[in-house]
mmCIF file of C-alpha atoms in Angstrom:
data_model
loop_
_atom_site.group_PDB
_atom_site.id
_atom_site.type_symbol
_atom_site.label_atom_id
_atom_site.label_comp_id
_atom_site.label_asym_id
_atom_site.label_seq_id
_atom_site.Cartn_x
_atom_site.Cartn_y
_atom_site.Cartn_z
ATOM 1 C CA UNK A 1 78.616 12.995 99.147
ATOM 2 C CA UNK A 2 80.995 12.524 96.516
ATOM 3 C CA UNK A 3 79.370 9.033 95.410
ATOM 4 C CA UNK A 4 75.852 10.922 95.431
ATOM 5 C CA UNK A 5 76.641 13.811 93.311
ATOM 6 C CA UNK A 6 78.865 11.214 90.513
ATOM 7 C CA UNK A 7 75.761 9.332 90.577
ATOM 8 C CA UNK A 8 73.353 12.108 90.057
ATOM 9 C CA UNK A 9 75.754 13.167 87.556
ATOM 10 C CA UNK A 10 75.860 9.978 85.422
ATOM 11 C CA UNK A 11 72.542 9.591 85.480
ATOM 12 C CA UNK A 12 71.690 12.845 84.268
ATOM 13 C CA UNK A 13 73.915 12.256 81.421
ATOM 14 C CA UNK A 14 71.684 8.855 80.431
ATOM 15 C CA UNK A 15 68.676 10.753 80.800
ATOM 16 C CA UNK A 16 70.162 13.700 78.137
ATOM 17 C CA UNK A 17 68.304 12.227 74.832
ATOM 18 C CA UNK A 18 64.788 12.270 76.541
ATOM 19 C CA UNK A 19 65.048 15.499 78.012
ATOM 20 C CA UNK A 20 65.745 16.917 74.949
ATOM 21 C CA UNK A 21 62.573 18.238 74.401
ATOM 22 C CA UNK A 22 61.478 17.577 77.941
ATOM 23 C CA UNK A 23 59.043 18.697 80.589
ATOM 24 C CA UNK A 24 58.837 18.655 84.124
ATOM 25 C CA UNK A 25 56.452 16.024 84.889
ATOM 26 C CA UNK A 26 55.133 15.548 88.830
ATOM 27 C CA UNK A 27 54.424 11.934 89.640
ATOM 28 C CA UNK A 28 52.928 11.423 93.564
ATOM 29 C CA UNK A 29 53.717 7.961 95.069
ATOM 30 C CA UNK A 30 51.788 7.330 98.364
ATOM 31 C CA UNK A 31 52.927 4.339 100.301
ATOM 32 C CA UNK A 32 50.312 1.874 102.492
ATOM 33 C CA UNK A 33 50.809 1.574 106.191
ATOM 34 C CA UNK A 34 52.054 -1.167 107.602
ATOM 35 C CA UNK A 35 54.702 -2.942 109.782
ATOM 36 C CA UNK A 36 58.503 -2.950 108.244
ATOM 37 C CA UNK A 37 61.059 -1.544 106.320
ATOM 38 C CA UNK A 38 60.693 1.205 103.931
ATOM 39 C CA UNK A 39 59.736 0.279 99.866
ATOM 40 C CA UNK A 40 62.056 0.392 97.101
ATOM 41 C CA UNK A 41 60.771 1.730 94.248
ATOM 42 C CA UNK A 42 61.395 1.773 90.663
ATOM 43 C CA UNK A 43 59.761 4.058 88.064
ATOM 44 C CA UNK A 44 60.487 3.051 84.246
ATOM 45 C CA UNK A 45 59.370 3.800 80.968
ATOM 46 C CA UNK A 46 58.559 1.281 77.758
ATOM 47 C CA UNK A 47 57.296 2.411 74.331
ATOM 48 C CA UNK A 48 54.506 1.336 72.517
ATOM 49 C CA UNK A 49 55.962 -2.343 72.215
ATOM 50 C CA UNK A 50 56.349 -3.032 75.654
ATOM 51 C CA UNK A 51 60.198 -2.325 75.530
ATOM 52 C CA UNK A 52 62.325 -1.024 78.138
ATOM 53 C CA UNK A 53 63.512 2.936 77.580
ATOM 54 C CA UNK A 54 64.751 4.537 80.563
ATOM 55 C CA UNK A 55 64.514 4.356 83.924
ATOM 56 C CA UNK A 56 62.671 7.597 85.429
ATOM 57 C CA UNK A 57 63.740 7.319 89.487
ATOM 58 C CA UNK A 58 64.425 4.101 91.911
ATOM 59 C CA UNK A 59 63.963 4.898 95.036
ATOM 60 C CA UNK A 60 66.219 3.081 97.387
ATOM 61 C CA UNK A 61 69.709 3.167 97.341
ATOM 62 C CA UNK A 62 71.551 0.066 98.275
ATOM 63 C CA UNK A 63 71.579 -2.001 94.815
ATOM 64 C CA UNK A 64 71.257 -5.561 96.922
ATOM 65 C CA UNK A 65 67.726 -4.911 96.956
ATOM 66 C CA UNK A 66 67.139 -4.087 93.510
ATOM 67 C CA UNK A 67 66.499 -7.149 92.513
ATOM 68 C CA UNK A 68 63.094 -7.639 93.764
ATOM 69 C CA UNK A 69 62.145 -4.971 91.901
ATOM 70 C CA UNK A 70 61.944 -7.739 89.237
ATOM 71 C CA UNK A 71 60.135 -6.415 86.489
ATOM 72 C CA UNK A 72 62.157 -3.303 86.369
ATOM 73 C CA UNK A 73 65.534 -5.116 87.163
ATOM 74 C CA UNK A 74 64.598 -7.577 84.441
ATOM 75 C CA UNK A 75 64.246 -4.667 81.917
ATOM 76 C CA UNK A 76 67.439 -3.140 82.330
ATOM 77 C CA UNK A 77 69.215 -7.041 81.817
ATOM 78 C CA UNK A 78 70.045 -6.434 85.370
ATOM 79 C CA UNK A 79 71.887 -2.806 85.136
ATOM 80 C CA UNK A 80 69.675 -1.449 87.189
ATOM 81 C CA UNK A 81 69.599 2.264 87.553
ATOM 82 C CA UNK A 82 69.972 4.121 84.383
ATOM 83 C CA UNK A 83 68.049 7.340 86.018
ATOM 84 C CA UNK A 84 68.317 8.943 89.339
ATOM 85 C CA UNK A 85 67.721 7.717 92.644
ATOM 86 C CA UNK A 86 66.787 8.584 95.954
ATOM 87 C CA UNK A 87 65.726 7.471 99.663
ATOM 88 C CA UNK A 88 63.833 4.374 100.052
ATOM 89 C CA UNK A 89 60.227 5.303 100.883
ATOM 90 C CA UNK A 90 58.691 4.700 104.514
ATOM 91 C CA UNK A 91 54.785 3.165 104.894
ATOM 92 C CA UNK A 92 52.624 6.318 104.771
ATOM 93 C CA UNK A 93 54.668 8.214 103.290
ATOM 94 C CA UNK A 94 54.324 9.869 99.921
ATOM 95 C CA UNK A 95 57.353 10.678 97.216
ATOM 96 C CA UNK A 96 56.953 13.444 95.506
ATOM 97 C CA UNK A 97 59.356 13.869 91.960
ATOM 98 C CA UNK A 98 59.622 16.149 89.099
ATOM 99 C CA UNK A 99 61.815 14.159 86.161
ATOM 100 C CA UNK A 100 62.053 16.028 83.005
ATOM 101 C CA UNK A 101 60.472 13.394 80.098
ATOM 102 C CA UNK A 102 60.090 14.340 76.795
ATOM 103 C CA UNK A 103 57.282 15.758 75.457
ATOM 104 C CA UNK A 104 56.884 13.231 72.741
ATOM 105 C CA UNK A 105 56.407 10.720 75.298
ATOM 106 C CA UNK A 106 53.122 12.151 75.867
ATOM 107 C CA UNK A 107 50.262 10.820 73.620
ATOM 108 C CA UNK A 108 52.759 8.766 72.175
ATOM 109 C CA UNK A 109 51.962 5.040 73.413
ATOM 110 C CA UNK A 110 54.332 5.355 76.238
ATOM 111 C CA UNK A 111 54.215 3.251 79.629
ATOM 112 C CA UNK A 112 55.173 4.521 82.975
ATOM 113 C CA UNK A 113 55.697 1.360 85.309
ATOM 114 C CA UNK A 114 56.502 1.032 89.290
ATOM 115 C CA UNK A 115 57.914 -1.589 90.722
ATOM 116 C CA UNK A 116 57.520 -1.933 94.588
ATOM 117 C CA UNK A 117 59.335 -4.189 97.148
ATOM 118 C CA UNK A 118 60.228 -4.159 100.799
ATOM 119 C CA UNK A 119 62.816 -6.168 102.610
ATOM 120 C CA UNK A 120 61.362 -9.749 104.364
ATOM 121 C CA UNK A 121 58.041 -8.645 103.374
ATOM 122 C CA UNK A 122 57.472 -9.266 99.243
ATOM 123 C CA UNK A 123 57.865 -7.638 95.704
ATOM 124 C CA UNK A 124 54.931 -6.168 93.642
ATOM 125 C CA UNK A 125 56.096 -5.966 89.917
ATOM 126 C CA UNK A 126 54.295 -4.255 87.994
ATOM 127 C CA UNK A 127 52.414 -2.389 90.435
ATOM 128 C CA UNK A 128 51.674 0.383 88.629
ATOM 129 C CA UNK A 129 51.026 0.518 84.806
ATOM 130 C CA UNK A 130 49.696 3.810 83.279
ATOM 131 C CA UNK A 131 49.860 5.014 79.486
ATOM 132 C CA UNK A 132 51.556 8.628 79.814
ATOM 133 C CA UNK A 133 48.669 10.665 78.645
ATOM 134 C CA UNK A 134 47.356 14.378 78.720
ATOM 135 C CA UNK A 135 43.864 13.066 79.761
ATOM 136 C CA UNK A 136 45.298 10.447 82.555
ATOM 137 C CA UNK A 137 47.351 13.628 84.349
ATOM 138 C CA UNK A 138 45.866 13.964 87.465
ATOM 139 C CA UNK A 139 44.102 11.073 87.662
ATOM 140 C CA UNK A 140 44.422 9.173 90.678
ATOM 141 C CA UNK A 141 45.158 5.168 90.905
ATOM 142 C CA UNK A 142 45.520 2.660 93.097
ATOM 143 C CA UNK A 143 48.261 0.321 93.733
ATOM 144 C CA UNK A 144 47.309 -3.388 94.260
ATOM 145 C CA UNK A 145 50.112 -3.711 96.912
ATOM 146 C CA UNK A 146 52.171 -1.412 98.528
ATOM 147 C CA UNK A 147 50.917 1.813 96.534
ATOM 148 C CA UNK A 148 47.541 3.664 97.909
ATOM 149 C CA UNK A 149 47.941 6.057 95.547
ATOM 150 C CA UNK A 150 49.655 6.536 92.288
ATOM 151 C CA UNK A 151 48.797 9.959 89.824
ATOM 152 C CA UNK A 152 51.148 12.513 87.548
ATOM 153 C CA UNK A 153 50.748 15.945 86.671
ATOM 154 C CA UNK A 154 52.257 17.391 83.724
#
């Protein structure tokens, strides 16, 4: 418990600056069936250049595995978690979050990635690549690998 609420705690703290002016944002992750071990999942943001700003959630807690998430773990010059994390997610399942991000994310060339990976099965950098948009909210995508269905609400 204690470990889980200094986390949550420091990484509320990183996230301070964007959720200055933020808003809750709903982002729906729906996982594919299949045979195995849940998916880690991490959720990052780059600007308009491509570079790496925050991370919004990782899902899956034991920091072995975050690794695979390649693209993400990459990004963060192997850090990892600069946001808040959670439970790893099991195959037809979906995560549901709320992160606060900052309104002048919105509109603003901003990039909301997903990394997904599951233990003895493969990684899928990358997965998910969306523009953070008022005209993409809502709008539902699919994942090319372990992700059925991607969308935010805002």
């Amino acid at each position: 418990m204690y470990r889980t609420t200094t986390a949550l705690a420091l990484s509320m703290a990183a996230l301070a600056p964007i959720a200055a002016d933020a808003n809750p944002v709903t982002i729906d992750v729906t996982i594919a069936q299949y045979q195995g071990p849940a998916v880690y999942l991490a959720m990052y943001l780059t600007d308009k250049s491509g570079a790496y700003q925050s991370t919004v959630w990782v899902a899956g807690g034991s920091t072995r595995y975050w690794k695979h998430l390649r693209t993400w773990f990459d990004a963060t010059g192997g850090q990892g978690a600069d946001g808040v994390t959670g439970a790893s997610v099991g195959a037809g399942r979906t995560l549901t979050i709320t992160p606060d991000i900052s309104a002048a994310m919105i509109d603003a060339g901003y990039v909301l990635h997903i990394d997904a990976a599951a233990e003895n099965i493969g990684e899928s950098p990358n997965e998910i690549q969306v523009p953070l948009t008022k005209a993409g909210a809502g709008q539902p995508i699919a994942g090319n690998g372990f992700i059925t269905s991607f969308q935010y609400g805002l």
